[in-house]
Amino acid sequence: SQSFIMTNRQMSSQFGIEDYSFVNASPAAGADPDQASSQLLQKIRDVPKAVLQDYTVAIETQKNYLRQQQLFFSGIAVILLVISLFHIMNSMNYSILFHRREYGIIRAMGITDIGFYGMILRTGFLYGILADLFIFLIYNIVFRKIMDYYMAHVVQFLHFTAGVPNGIMAALMVLNILIAIIAVSIPARKIVKSNIIDEIER
């Protein structure tokens, strides 16, 4: 059922009810809810019009539902992260190896292995930065609105203003850059170990 919270003045003017009170109590951690309810009933049995409503079971049911929901969405997030990881690794590996002839020519022109690694790692770093920018825009333009709508109309939170914490977002962006750098360093190592002539003749 729906609940309404009114001031004493509103209750008096609208319904003629004076001097009413409402007490909300939560049992201590580890306490027996049934025993607590029994003790409260004993305390209020002589109080006129006093009613005890025990929402302990309903609250626990709701918590279980939210935990299951969180586990479900966390599982989806992990699956998407793994898929994205393999996609990034495969795409960057293909991109570097596809241009191995050009890299072979650059190596033949005298670039050192350290210089070559630096060039490739800068490419991975730039890729990670662009991916972070894309994630940031998609999150704020699309996902944030979907999350707000879901929390307001499905979960029915009245005031949902929280988002992904800045620390988690920053860690995700740093992780994304590291993944991109690792993704380009693997094929770069293969190119460095290969023969320059063989790379040019590909």
PDB file of C-alpha atoms in Angstrom:
ATOM      1  CA  SER A   1       0.000   0.000   0.000  1.00  0.00           C
ATOM      2  CA  GLN A   2       1.040   3.601  -0.517  1.00  0.00           C
ATOM      3  CA  SER A   3       2.096   5.748   2.454  1.00  0.00           C
ATOM      4  CA  PHE A   4       1.654   9.458   3.027  1.00  0.00           C
ATOM      5  CA  ILE A   5       3.709  11.588   5.401  1.00  0.00           C
ATOM      6  CA  MET A   6       1.942  14.666   6.714  1.00  0.00           C
ATOM      7  CA  THR A   7       2.641  17.323   9.315  1.00  0.00           C
ATOM      8  CA  ASN A   8       0.594  17.642  12.482  1.00  0.00           C
ATOM      9  CA  ARG A   9      -1.088  20.733  11.048  1.00  0.00           C
ATOM     10  CA  GLN A  10      -2.107  18.885   7.877  1.00  0.00           C
ATOM     11  CA  MET A  11      -3.475  15.938   9.845  1.00  0.00           C
ATOM     12  CA  SER A  12      -5.463  18.312  12.011  1.00  0.00           C
ATOM     13  CA  SER A  13      -6.906  20.408   9.180  1.00  0.00           C
ATOM     14  CA  GLN A  14      -7.609  17.553   6.785  1.00  0.00           C
ATOM     15  CA  PHE A  15      -8.710  14.759   9.115  1.00  0.00           C
ATOM     16  CA  GLY A  16      -9.187  16.319  12.520  1.00  0.00           C
ATOM     17  CA  ILE A  17      -6.543  14.091  14.086  1.00  0.00           C
ATOM     18  CA  GLU A  18      -4.556  15.635  16.916  1.00  0.00           C
ATOM     19  CA  ASP A  19      -1.428  14.568  18.780  1.00  0.00           C
ATOM     20  CA  TYR A  20      -0.613  11.462  16.772  1.00  0.00           C
ATOM     21  CA  SER A  21       2.792   9.787  16.652  1.00  0.00           C
ATOM     22  CA  PHE A  22       4.624   7.191  14.620  1.00  0.00           C
ATOM     23  CA  VAL A  23       7.566   5.177  15.887  1.00  0.00           C
ATOM     24  CA  ASN A  24       9.957   3.276  13.622  1.00  0.00           C
ATOM     25  CA  ALA A  25      12.288   0.758  15.264  1.00  0.00           C
ATOM     26  CA  SER A  26      14.842  -1.636  13.805  1.00  0.00           C
ATOM     27  CA  PRO A  27      16.117  -4.672  15.759  1.00  0.00           C
ATOM     28  CA  ALA A  28      19.802  -4.821  16.573  1.00  0.00           C
ATOM     29  CA  ALA A  29      22.102  -6.994  14.487  1.00  0.00           C
ATOM     30  CA  GLY A  30      21.654 -10.649  15.414  1.00  0.00           C
ATOM     31  CA  ALA A  31      18.385 -10.082  17.300  1.00  0.00           C
ATOM     32  CA  ASP A  32      15.426 -12.414  16.797  1.00  0.00           C
ATOM     33  CA  PRO A  33      12.753 -10.429  14.877  1.00  0.00           C
ATOM     34  CA  ASP A  34       9.901 -12.554  16.194  1.00  0.00           C
ATOM     35  CA  GLN A  35      11.030 -12.094  19.782  1.00  0.00           C
ATOM     36  CA  ALA A  36      11.436  -8.356  19.252  1.00  0.00           C
ATOM     37  CA  SER A  37       7.908  -8.122  17.796  1.00  0.00           C
ATOM     38  CA  SER A  38       6.521 -10.088  20.740  1.00  0.00           C
ATOM     39  CA  GLN A  39       8.185  -7.756  23.226  1.00  0.00           C
ATOM     40  CA  LEU A  40       6.895  -4.683  21.391  1.00  0.00           C
ATOM     41  CA  LEU A  41       3.363  -6.078  21.402  1.00  0.00           C
ATOM     42  CA  GLN A  42       3.589  -6.512  25.149  1.00  0.00           C
ATOM     43  CA  LYS A  43       4.670  -2.883  25.511  1.00  0.00           C
ATOM     44  CA  ILE A  44       1.865  -1.404  23.390  1.00  0.00           C
ATOM     45  CA  ARG A  45      -0.998  -3.704  24.355  1.00  0.00           C
ATOM     46  CA  ASP A  46      -2.523  -1.073  26.656  1.00  0.00           C
ATOM     47  CA  VAL A  47      -1.959   1.845  24.255  1.00  0.00           C
ATOM     48  CA  PRO A  48      -5.207   2.838  22.492  1.00  0.00           C
ATOM     49  CA  LYS A  49      -5.237   2.396  18.695  1.00  0.00           C
ATOM     50  CA  ALA A  50      -1.603   1.224  18.703  1.00  0.00           C
ATOM     51  CA  VAL A  51      -0.772  -1.070  15.764  1.00  0.00           C
ATOM     52  CA  LEU A  52       2.440  -2.977  15.153  1.00  0.00           C
ATOM     53  CA  GLN A  53       3.573  -3.570  11.581  1.00  0.00           C
ATOM     54  CA  ASP A  54       6.549  -5.917  11.170  1.00  0.00           C
ATOM     55  CA  TYR A  55       8.297  -5.477   7.815  1.00  0.00           C
ATOM     56  CA  THR A  56      11.351  -7.615   8.665  1.00  0.00           C
ATOM     57  CA  VAL A  57      10.438 -10.442   6.279  1.00  0.00           C
ATOM     58  CA  ALA A  58       9.464  -8.028   3.498  1.00  0.00           C
ATOM     59  CA  ILE A  59      12.730  -6.122   3.858  1.00  0.00           C
ATOM     60  CA  GLU A  60      14.785  -9.325   3.779  1.00  0.00           C
ATOM     61  CA  THR A  61      12.883 -10.518   0.705  1.00  0.00           C
ATOM     62  CA  GLN A  62      13.580  -7.216  -1.017  1.00  0.00           C
ATOM     63  CA  LYS A  63      17.262  -7.414  -0.088  1.00  0.00           C
ATOM     64  CA  ASN A  64      17.488 -10.935  -1.542  1.00  0.00           C
ATOM     65  CA  TYR A  65      15.824  -9.717  -4.716  1.00  0.00           C
ATOM     66  CA  LEU A  66      18.266  -6.818  -5.028  1.00  0.00           C
ATOM     67  CA  ARG A  67      21.240  -9.136  -4.388  1.00  0.00           C
ATOM     68  CA  GLN A  68      20.072 -11.506  -7.107  1.00  0.00           C
ATOM     69  CA  GLN A  69      19.529  -8.578  -9.442  1.00  0.00           C
ATOM     70  CA  GLN A  70      22.996  -7.221  -8.692  1.00  0.00           C
ATOM     71  CA  LEU A  71      24.540 -10.654  -9.264  1.00  0.00           C
ATOM     72  CA  PHE A  72      22.734 -10.943 -12.592  1.00  0.00           C
ATOM     73  CA  PHE A  73      23.916  -7.551 -13.862  1.00  0.00           C
ATOM     74  CA  SER A  74      27.426  -8.146 -12.500  1.00  0.00           C
ATOM     75  CA  GLY A  75      27.560 -11.432 -14.427  1.00  0.00           C
ATOM     76  CA  ILE A  76      26.507  -9.666 -17.616  1.00  0.00           C
ATOM     77  CA  ALA A  77      29.138  -6.975 -17.012  1.00  0.00           C
ATOM     78  CA  VAL A  78      31.871  -9.593 -16.545  1.00  0.00           C
ATOM     79  CA  ILE A  79      30.835 -11.404 -19.738  1.00  0.00           C
ATOM     80  CA  LEU A  80      30.853  -8.140 -21.698  1.00  0.00           C
ATOM     81  CA  LEU A  81      34.247  -7.251 -20.217  1.00  0.00           C
ATOM     82  CA  VAL A  82      35.726 -10.589 -21.310  1.00  0.00           C
ATOM     83  CA  ILE A  83      34.239 -10.229 -24.799  1.00  0.00           C
ATOM     84  CA  SER A  84      35.578  -6.672 -25.060  1.00  0.00           C
ATOM     85  CA  LEU A  85      39.002  -7.817 -23.869  1.00  0.00           C
ATOM     86  CA  PHE A  86      39.255 -10.495 -26.550  1.00  0.00           C
ATOM     87  CA  HIS A  87      37.939  -8.064 -29.158  1.00  0.00           C
ATOM     88  CA  ILE A  88      40.533  -5.430 -28.263  1.00  0.00           C
ATOM     89  CA  MET A  89      43.363  -7.965 -28.210  1.00  0.00           C
ATOM     90  CA  ASN A  90      42.332  -9.465 -31.541  1.00  0.00           C
ATOM     91  CA  SER A  91      41.715  -6.111 -33.254  1.00  0.00           C
ATOM     92  CA  MET A  92      44.994  -4.573 -32.139  1.00  0.00           C
ATOM     93  CA  ASN A  93      46.937  -7.736 -32.952  1.00  0.00           C
ATOM     94  CA  TYR A  94      45.464  -7.780 -36.469  1.00  0.00           C
ATOM     95  CA  SER A  95      46.042  -4.049 -36.962  1.00  0.00           C
ATOM     96  CA  ILE A  96      49.733  -4.255 -36.035  1.00  0.00           C
ATOM     97  CA  LEU A  97      50.472  -7.445 -37.990  1.00  0.00           C
ATOM     98  CA  PHE A  98      48.578  -6.135 -41.028  1.00  0.00           C
ATOM     99  CA  HIS A  99      51.142  -3.308 -41.317  1.00  0.00           C
ATOM    100  CA  ARG A 100      54.174  -5.443 -40.556  1.00  0.00           C
ATOM    101  CA  ARG A 101      55.646  -4.759 -44.029  1.00  0.00           C
ATOM    102  CA  GLU A 102      55.599  -1.006 -43.345  1.00  0.00           C
ATOM    103  CA  TYR A 103      57.124  -1.634 -39.916  1.00  0.00           C
ATOM    104  CA  GLY A 104      59.776  -3.806 -41.581  1.00  0.00           C
ATOM    105  CA  ILE A 105      60.704  -0.913 -43.857  1.00  0.00           C
ATOM    106  CA  ILE A 106      60.919   1.440 -40.865  1.00  0.00           C
ATOM    107  CA  ARG A 107      63.187  -1.024 -39.068  1.00  0.00           C
ATOM    108  CA  ALA A 108      65.340  -1.372 -42.198  1.00  0.00           C
ATOM    109  CA  MET A 109      65.752   2.412 -42.231  1.00  0.00           C
ATOM    110  CA  GLY A 110      67.532   2.151 -38.877  1.00  0.00           C
ATOM    111  CA  ILE A 111      64.998   2.587 -36.089  1.00  0.00           C
ATOM    112  CA  THR A 112      66.134   0.868 -32.899  1.00  0.00           C
ATOM    113  CA  ASP A 113      64.092  -1.801 -31.144  1.00  0.00           C
ATOM    114  CA  ILE A 114      63.444   0.599 -28.259  1.00  0.00           C
ATOM    115  CA  GLY A 115      62.325   3.298 -30.688  1.00  0.00           C
ATOM    116  CA  PHE A 116      60.077   0.802 -32.471  1.00  0.00           C
ATOM    117  CA  TYR A 117      58.539  -0.333 -29.179  1.00  0.00           C
ATOM    118  CA  GLY A 118      57.988   3.292 -28.195  1.00  0.00           C
ATOM    119  CA  MET A 119      56.205   4.028 -31.475  1.00  0.00           C
ATOM    120  CA  ILE A 120      53.922   1.011 -31.109  1.00  0.00           C
ATOM    121  CA  LEU A 121      53.198   1.672 -27.428  1.00  0.00           C
ATOM    122  CA  ARG A 122      52.248   5.263 -28.227  1.00  0.00           C
ATOM    123  CA  THR A 123      49.771   3.862 -30.738  1.00  0.00           C
ATOM    124  CA  GLY A 124      48.289   1.622 -28.049  1.00  0.00           C
ATOM    125  CA  PHE A 125      48.149   4.514 -25.587  1.00  0.00           C
ATOM    126  CA  LEU A 126      46.329   6.699 -28.130  1.00  0.00           C
ATOM    127  CA  TYR A 127      43.904   3.848 -28.857  1.00  0.00           C
ATOM    128  CA  GLY A 128      43.189   3.525 -25.127  1.00  0.00           C
ATOM    129  CA  ILE A 129      42.600   7.277 -24.756  1.00  0.00           C
ATOM    130  CA  LEU A 130      40.162   7.305 -27.678  1.00  0.00           C
ATOM    131  CA  ALA A 131      38.385   4.251 -26.267  1.00  0.00           C
ATOM    132  CA  ASP A 132      38.102   5.997 -22.877  1.00  0.00           C
ATOM    133  CA  LEU A 133      36.619   9.063 -24.539  1.00  0.00           C
ATOM    134  CA  PHE A 134      34.113   6.863 -26.372  1.00  0.00           C
ATOM    135  CA  ILE A 135      33.171   5.045 -23.140  1.00  0.00           C
ATOM    136  CA  PHE A 136      32.766   8.341 -21.275  1.00  0.00           C
ATOM    137  CA  LEU A 137      30.477   9.809 -23.926  1.00  0.00           C
ATOM    138  CA  ILE A 138      28.397   6.641 -24.310  1.00  0.00           C
ATOM    139  CA  TYR A 139      27.994   6.335 -20.535  1.00  0.00           C
ATOM    140  CA  ASN A 140      26.893   9.946 -20.012  1.00  0.00           C
ATOM    141  CA  ILE A 141      24.709  10.215 -23.120  1.00  0.00           C
ATOM    142  CA  VAL A 142      23.106   6.753 -23.313  1.00  0.00           C
ATOM    143  CA  PHE A 143      23.734   4.422 -20.366  1.00  0.00           C
ATOM    144  CA  ARG A 144      23.190   7.048 -17.668  1.00  0.00           C
ATOM    145  CA  LYS A 145      19.731   7.872 -19.037  1.00  0.00           C
ATOM    146  CA  ILE A 146      18.854   4.182 -19.241  1.00  0.00           C
ATOM    147  CA  MET A 147      20.009   3.643 -15.650  1.00  0.00           C
ATOM    148  CA  ASP A 148      18.048   6.652 -14.408  1.00  0.00           C
ATOM    149  CA  TYR A 149      14.897   5.463 -16.177  1.00  0.00           C
ATOM    150  CA  TYR A 150      15.327   1.942 -14.819  1.00  0.00           C
ATOM    151  CA  MET A 151      15.851   3.089 -11.236  1.00  0.00           C
ATOM    152  CA  ALA A 152      12.936   5.550 -11.375  1.00  0.00           C
ATOM    153  CA  HIS A 153      10.329   3.456 -13.218  1.00  0.00           C
ATOM    154  CA  VAL A 154      11.293  -0.158 -12.502  1.00  0.00           C
ATOM    155  CA  VAL A 155      12.960  -0.157  -9.081  1.00  0.00           C
ATOM    156  CA  GLN A 156      10.896   2.979  -8.245  1.00  0.00           C
ATOM    157  CA  PHE A 157      13.589   4.923  -6.411  1.00  0.00           C
ATOM    158  CA  LEU A 158      12.217   8.400  -5.793  1.00  0.00           C
ATOM    159  CA  HIS A 159      15.475  10.319  -6.060  1.00  0.00           C
ATOM    160  CA  PHE A 160      18.175   8.506  -7.972  1.00  0.00           C
ATOM    161  CA  THR A 161      21.114  10.810  -8.520  1.00  0.00           C
ATOM    162  CA  ALA A 162      24.062   8.477  -7.940  1.00  0.00           C
ATOM    163  CA  GLY A 163      26.153   7.147 -10.779  1.00  0.00           C
ATOM    164  CA  VAL A 164      29.290   5.134 -11.221  1.00  0.00           C
ATOM    165  CA  PRO A 165      31.794   6.415  -8.618  1.00  0.00           C
ATOM    166  CA  ASN A 166      34.589   8.552 -10.034  1.00  0.00           C
ATOM    167  CA  GLY A 167      37.219   6.207  -8.586  1.00  0.00           C
ATOM    168  CA  ILE A 168      35.766   3.190 -10.408  1.00  0.00           C
ATOM    169  CA  MET A 169      35.420   5.163 -13.624  1.00  0.00           C
ATOM    170  CA  ALA A 170      39.040   6.335 -13.400  1.00  0.00           C
ATOM    171  CA  ALA A 171      40.250   2.789 -12.643  1.00  0.00           C
ATOM    172  CA  LEU A 172      38.282   1.483 -15.629  1.00  0.00           C
ATOM    173  CA  MET A 173      39.875   4.050 -17.926  1.00  0.00           C
ATOM    174  CA  VAL A 174      43.373   3.266 -16.664  1.00  0.00           C
ATOM    175  CA  LEU A 175      42.674  -0.464 -17.096  1.00  0.00           C
ATOM    176  CA  ASN A 176      41.465   0.165 -20.629  1.00  0.00           C
ATOM    177  CA  ILE A 177      44.704   1.983 -21.507  1.00  0.00           C
ATOM    178  CA  LEU A 178      46.801  -0.837 -20.002  1.00  0.00           C
ATOM    179  CA  ILE A 179      44.856  -3.435 -21.996  1.00  0.00           C
ATOM    180  CA  ALA A 180      45.427  -1.455 -25.197  1.00  0.00           C
ATOM    181  CA  ILE A 181      49.171  -1.163 -24.489  1.00  0.00           C
ATOM    182  CA  ILE A 182      49.470  -4.891 -23.748  1.00  0.00           C
ATOM    183  CA  ALA A 183      47.439  -5.664 -26.869  1.00  0.00           C
ATOM    184  CA  VAL A 184      49.908  -3.816 -29.139  1.00  0.00           C
ATOM    185  CA  SER A 185      53.049  -4.975 -27.330  1.00  0.00           C
ATOM    186  CA  ILE A 186      52.409  -8.669 -28.100  1.00  0.00           C
ATOM    187  CA  PRO A 187      52.442  -8.347 -31.926  1.00  0.00           C
ATOM    188  CA  ALA A 188      55.232  -5.752 -31.657  1.00  0.00           C
ATOM    189  CA  ARG A 189      57.375  -8.350 -29.919  1.00  0.00           C
ATOM    190  CA  LYS A 190      56.680 -10.806 -32.737  1.00  0.00           C
ATOM    191  CA  ILE A 191      57.766  -8.228 -35.324  1.00  0.00           C
ATOM    192  CA  VAL A 192      60.983  -7.378 -33.453  1.00  0.00           C
ATOM    193  CA  LYS A 193      61.950 -11.065 -33.220  1.00  0.00           C
ATOM    194  CA  SER A 194      61.276 -11.677 -36.911  1.00  0.00           C
ATOM    195  CA  ASN A 195      63.730 -11.107 -39.757  1.00  0.00           C
ATOM    196  CA  ILE A 196      63.534  -7.642 -41.350  1.00  0.00           C
ATOM    197  CA  ILE A 197      63.876  -8.994 -44.905  1.00  0.00           C
ATOM    198  CA  ASP A 198      61.065 -11.493 -44.328  1.00  0.00           C
ATOM    199  CA  GLU A 199      58.848  -8.703 -43.017  1.00  0.00           C
ATOM    200  CA  ILE A 200      59.490  -6.481 -46.064  1.00  0.00           C
ATOM    201  CA  GLU A 201      58.833  -9.317 -48.523  1.00  0.00           C
ATOM    202  CA  ARG A 202      55.394 -10.097 -47.022  1.00  0.00           C
TER     203      ARG A 202
END
